[in-house]
mmCIF file of C-alpha atoms in Angstrom:
data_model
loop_
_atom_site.group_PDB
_atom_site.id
_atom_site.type_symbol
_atom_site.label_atom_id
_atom_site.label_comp_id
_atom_site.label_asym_id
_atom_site.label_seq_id
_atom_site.Cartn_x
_atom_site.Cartn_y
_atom_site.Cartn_z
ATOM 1 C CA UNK A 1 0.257 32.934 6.110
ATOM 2 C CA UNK A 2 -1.080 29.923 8.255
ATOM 3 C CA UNK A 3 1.462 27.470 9.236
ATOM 4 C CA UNK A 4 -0.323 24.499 7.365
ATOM 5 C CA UNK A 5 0.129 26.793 4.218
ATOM 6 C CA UNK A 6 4.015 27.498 4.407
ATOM 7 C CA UNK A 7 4.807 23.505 4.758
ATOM 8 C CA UNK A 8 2.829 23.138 1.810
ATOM 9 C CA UNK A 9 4.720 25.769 0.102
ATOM 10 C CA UNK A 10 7.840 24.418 1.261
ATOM 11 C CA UNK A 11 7.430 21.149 0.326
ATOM 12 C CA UNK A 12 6.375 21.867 -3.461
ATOM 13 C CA UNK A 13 8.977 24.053 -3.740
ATOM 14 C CA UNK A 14 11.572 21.539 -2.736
ATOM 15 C CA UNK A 15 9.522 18.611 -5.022
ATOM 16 C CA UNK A 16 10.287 21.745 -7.953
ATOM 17 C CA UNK A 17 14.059 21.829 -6.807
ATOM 18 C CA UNK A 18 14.530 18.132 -6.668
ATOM 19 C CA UNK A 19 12.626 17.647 -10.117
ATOM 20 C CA UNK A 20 15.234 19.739 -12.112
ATOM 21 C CA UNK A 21 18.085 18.169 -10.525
ATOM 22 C CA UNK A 22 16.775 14.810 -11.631
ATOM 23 C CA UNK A 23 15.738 16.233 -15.203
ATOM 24 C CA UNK A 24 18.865 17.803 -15.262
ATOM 25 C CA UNK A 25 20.734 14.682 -14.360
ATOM 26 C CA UNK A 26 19.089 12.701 -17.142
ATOM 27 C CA UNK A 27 19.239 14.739 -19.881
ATOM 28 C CA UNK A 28 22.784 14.871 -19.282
ATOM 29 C CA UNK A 29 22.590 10.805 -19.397
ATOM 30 C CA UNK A 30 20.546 11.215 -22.775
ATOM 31 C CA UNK A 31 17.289 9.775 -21.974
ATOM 32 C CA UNK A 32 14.217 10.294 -23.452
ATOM 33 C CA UNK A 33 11.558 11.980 -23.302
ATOM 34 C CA UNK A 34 9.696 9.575 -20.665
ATOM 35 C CA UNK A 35 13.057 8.676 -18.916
ATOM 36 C CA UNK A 36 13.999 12.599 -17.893
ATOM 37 C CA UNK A 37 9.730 12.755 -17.049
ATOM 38 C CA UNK A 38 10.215 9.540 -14.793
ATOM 39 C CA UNK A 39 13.518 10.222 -13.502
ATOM 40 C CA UNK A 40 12.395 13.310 -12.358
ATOM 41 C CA UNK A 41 9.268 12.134 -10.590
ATOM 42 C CA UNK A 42 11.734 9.616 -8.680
ATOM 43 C CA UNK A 43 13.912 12.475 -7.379
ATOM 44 C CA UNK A 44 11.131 15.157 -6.468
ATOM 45 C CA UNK A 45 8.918 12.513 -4.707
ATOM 46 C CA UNK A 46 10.661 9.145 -3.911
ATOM 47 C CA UNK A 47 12.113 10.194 -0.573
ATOM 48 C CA UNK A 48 8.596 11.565 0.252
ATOM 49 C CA UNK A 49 6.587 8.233 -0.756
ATOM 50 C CA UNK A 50 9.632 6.533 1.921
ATOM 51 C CA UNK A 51 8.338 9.010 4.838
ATOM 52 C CA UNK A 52 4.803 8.258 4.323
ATOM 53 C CA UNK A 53 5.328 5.086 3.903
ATOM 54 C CA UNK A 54 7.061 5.100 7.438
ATOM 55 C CA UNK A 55 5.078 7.385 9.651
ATOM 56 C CA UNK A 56 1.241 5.588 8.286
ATOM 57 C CA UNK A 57 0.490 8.698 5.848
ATOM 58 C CA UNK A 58 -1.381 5.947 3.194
ATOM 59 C CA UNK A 59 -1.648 6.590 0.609
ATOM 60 C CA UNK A 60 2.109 8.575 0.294
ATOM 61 C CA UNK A 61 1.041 12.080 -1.002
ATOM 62 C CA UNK A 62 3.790 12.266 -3.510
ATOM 63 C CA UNK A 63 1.038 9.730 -5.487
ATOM 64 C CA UNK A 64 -2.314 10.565 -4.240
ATOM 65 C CA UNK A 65 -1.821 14.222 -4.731
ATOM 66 C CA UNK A 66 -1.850 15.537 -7.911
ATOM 67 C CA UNK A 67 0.040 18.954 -6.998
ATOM 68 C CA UNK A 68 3.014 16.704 -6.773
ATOM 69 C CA UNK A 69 2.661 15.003 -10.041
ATOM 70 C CA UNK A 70 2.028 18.134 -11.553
ATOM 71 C CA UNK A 71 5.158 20.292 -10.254
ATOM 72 C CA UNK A 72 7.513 17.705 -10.616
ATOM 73 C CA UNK A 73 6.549 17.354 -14.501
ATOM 74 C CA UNK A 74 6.362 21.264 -15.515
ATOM 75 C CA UNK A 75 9.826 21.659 -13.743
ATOM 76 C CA UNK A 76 11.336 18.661 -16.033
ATOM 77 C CA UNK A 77 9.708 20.192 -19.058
ATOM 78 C CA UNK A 78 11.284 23.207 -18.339
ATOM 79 C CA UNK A 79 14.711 22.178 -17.969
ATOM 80 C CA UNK A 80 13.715 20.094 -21.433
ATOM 81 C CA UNK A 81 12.874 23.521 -22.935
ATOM 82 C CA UNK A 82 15.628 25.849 -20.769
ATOM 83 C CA UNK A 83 18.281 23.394 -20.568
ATOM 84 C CA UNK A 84 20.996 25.178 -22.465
ATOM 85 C CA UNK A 85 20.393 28.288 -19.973
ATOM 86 C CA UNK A 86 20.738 25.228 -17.185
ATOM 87 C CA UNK A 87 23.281 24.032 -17.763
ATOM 88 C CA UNK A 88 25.183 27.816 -17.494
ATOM 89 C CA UNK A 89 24.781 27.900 -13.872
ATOM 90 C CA UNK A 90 27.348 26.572 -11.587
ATOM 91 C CA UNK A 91 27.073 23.484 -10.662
ATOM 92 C CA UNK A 92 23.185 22.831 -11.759
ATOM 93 C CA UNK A 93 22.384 19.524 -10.751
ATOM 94 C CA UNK A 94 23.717 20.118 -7.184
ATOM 95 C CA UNK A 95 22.488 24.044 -6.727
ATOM 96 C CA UNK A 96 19.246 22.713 -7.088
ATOM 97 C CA UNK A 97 19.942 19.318 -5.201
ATOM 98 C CA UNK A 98 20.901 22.009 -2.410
ATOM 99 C CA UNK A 99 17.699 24.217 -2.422
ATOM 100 C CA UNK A 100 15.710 20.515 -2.449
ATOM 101 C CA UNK A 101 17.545 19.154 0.482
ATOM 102 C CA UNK A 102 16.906 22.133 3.074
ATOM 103 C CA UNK A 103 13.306 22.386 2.018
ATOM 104 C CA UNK A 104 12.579 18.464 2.148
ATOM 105 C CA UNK A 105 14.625 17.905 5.473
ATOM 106 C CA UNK A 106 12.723 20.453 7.267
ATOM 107 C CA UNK A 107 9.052 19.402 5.771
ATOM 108 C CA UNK A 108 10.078 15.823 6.533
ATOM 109 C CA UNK A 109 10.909 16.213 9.984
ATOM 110 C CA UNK A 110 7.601 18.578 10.556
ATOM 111 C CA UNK A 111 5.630 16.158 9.224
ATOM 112 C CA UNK A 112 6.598 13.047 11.313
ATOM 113 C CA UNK A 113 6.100 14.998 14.235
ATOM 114 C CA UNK A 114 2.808 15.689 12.826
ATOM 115 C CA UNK A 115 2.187 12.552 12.834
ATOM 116 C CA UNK A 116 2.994 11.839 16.680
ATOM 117 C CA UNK A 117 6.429 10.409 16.406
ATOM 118 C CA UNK A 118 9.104 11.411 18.702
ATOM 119 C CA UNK A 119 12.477 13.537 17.687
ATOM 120 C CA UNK A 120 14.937 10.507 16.280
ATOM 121 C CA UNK A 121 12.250 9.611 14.544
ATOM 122 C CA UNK A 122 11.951 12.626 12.797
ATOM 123 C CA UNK A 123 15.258 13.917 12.266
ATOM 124 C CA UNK A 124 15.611 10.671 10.291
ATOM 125 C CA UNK A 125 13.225 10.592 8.528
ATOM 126 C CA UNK A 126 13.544 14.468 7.280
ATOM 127 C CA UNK A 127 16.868 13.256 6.230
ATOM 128 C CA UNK A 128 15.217 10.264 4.501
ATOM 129 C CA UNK A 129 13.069 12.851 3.276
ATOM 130 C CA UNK A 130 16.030 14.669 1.440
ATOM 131 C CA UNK A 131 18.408 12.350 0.276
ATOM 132 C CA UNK A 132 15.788 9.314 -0.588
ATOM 133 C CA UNK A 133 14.934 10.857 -3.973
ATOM 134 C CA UNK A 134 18.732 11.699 -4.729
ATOM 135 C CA UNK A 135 19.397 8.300 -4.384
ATOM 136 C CA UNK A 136 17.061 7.038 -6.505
ATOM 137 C CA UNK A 137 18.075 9.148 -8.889
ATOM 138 C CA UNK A 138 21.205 7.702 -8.983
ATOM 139 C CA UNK A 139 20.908 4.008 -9.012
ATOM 140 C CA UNK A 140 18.508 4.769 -11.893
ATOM 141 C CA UNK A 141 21.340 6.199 -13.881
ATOM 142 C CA UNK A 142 23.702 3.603 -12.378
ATOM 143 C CA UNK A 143 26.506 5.956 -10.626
ATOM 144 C CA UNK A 144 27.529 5.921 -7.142
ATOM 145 C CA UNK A 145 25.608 8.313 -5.265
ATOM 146 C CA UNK A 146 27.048 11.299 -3.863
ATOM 147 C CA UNK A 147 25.522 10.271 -0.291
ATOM 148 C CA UNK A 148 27.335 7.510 -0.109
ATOM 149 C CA UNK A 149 31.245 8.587 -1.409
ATOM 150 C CA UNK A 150 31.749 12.051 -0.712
ATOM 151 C CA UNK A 151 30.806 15.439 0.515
ATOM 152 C CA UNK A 152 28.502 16.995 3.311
ATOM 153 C CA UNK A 153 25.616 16.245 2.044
ATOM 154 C CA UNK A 154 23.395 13.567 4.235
ATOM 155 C CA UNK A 155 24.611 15.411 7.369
ATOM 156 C CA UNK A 156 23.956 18.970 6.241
ATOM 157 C CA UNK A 157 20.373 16.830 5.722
ATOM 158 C CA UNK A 158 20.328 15.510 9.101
ATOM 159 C CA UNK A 159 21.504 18.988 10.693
ATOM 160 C CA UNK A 160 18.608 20.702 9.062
ATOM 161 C CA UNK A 161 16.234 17.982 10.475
ATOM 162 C CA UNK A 162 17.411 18.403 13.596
ATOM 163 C CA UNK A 163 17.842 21.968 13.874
ATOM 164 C CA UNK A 164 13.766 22.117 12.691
ATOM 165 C CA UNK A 165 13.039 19.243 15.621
ATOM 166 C CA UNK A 166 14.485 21.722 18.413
ATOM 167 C CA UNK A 167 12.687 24.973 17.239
ATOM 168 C CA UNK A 168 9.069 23.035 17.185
ATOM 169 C CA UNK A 169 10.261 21.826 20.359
ATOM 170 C CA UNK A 170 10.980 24.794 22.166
ATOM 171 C CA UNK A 171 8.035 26.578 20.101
ATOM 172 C CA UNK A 172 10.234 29.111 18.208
ATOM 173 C CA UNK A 173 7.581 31.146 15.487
ATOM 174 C CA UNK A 174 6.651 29.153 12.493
ATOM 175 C CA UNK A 175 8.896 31.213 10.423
ATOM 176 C CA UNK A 176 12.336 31.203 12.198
ATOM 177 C CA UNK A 177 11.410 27.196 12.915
ATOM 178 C CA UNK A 178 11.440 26.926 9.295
ATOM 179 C CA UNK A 179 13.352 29.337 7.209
ATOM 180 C CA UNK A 180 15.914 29.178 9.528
ATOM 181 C CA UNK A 181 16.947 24.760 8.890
ATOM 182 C CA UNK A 182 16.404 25.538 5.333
ATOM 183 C CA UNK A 183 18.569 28.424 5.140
ATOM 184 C CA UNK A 184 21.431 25.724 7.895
ATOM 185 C CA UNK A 185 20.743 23.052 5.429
ATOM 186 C CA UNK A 186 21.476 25.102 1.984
ATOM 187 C CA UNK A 187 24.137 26.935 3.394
ATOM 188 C CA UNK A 188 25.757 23.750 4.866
ATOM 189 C CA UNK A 189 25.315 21.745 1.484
ATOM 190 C CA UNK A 190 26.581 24.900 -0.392
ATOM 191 C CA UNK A 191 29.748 25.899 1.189
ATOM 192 C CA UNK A 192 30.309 22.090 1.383
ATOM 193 C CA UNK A 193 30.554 22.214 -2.223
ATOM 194 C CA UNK A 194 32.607 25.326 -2.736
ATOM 195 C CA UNK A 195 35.256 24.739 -0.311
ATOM 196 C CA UNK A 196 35.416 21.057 -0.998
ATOM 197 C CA UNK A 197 34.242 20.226 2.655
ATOM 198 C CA UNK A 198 34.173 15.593 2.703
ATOM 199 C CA UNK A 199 34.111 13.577 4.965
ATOM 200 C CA UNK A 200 37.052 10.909 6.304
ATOM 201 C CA UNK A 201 37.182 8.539 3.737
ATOM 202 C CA UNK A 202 39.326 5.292 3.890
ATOM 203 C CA UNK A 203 41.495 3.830 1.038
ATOM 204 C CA UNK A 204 41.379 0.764 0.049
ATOM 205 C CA UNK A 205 43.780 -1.768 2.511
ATOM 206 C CA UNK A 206 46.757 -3.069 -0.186
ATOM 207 C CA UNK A 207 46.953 -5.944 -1.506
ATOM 208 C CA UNK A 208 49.675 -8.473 0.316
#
C-alpha cells in the first residue's frame, strides 16, 4: 500500500469514527433527522475544514471532496438505523471519539508537513485536527465540551501529533510512523477514560 493511500484511509476512517460520535451525540439530544445528518458532518469534518483552512489547502477537502460528505452521512444513517445496538457499547460516543482522535491527529499533522510547515505547526494543527470537530459538536448541542473541563483528551491529541512529527522526522517506515501515534493517541484517550485520568482543575475562589 503506497503511503498517499494509507493517509487517505486513515483519514476517512477517522471522518467515519467522528461521524457516529456526533450522530450518536444527537440522537441522544433528540434531533431530527437533518440535525443528527448536520451534526454529524460538523464533527467528522469541521476540525479538517480548520487545518485547511490554516495550512492554504483551498478549497478544505472536508467540502470539495465528496468521499467526505459521503462517509460522514452513511455512518450517521447507520447509527439512525443501529442505534439501539450503539448505544450497548461502553461508553459510545467517546469509544468512537477515541478511534477519531488518533486517526485525525496523526493525518493532521502529516498533512501540514505536507504542506511545508515546520513541526509546531503541525503538532497543532493535528490536534486542531482532532478535537476541532468535537468541539463543534458540542457548542451545537450547547454543553461544555469535554476539551475544555476534564479528562486527557486534547493532550492524548497533541501527543499523537507529536509522536507522528518525530517518526516523519527521523524517517521511521510509513507504517510504524503511523499506526504507531494512532495506536499512543487511542490508547492514551482510552485508559484516560477507564481509570479516570484529568487534569488539575481549580475550584472556584469563595466568595468573601
Amino acid at each position: 500500500m503506497n503511503e498517499q493511500l494509507l493517509f487517505n484511509l486513515v483519514d476517512l476512517a477517522g471522518t467515519f469514527a467522528f461521524a457516529i460520535s456526533g450522530a450518536t451525540a444527537a440522537r441522544r439530544c433528540n434531533l431530527d433527522l437533518f440535525g443528527i445528518l448536520a451534526v454529524a458532518f460538523i464533527t467528522a469534518c469541521g476540525g479538517g475544514i480548520a487545518r485547511d483552512l490554516c495550512i492554504g489547502a483551498i478549497p478544505p477537502a472536508g467540502l470539495s471532496d465528496w468521499r467526505y460528505l459521503l462517509t460522514a452521512m452513511v455512518a450517521a444513517l447507520l447509527t439512525i438505523v443501529a442505534y439501539r445496538w450503539v448505544e450497548r457499547l461502553t461508553y459510545p460516543v467517546r469509544l468512537f471519539d477515541a478511534m477519531g482522535l488518533g486517526l485525525f491527529a496523526v493525518y493532521g499533522a502529516h498533512k501540514a508537513l505536507a504542506f511545508g510547515h515546520n513541526a509546531e505547526v503541525a503538532i497543532l494543527l493535528g490536534m486542531v485536527t482532532a478535537i476541532g470537530g468535537g468541539m463543534a459538536r458540542d457548542v451545537l448541542l450547547a454543553r461544555v465540551s469535554v476539551v475544555l473541563q476534564k479528562e486527557i483528551y486534547a493532550l492524548a491529541a497533541f501527543a499523537g501529533a507529536a509522536l507522528t512529527v518525530v517518526g516523519e522526522h527521523y524517517r521511521w517506515p510509513t507504517v510504524w510512523a503511523t499506526w504507531l501515534p494512532i495506536l499512543f493517541c487511542f490508547g492514551l484517550r482510552f485508559a484516560a477514560l477507564h481509570y479516570h485520568w484529568n487534569l488539575p482543575r481549580f475550584g472556584r475562589d469563595r466568595e468573601a
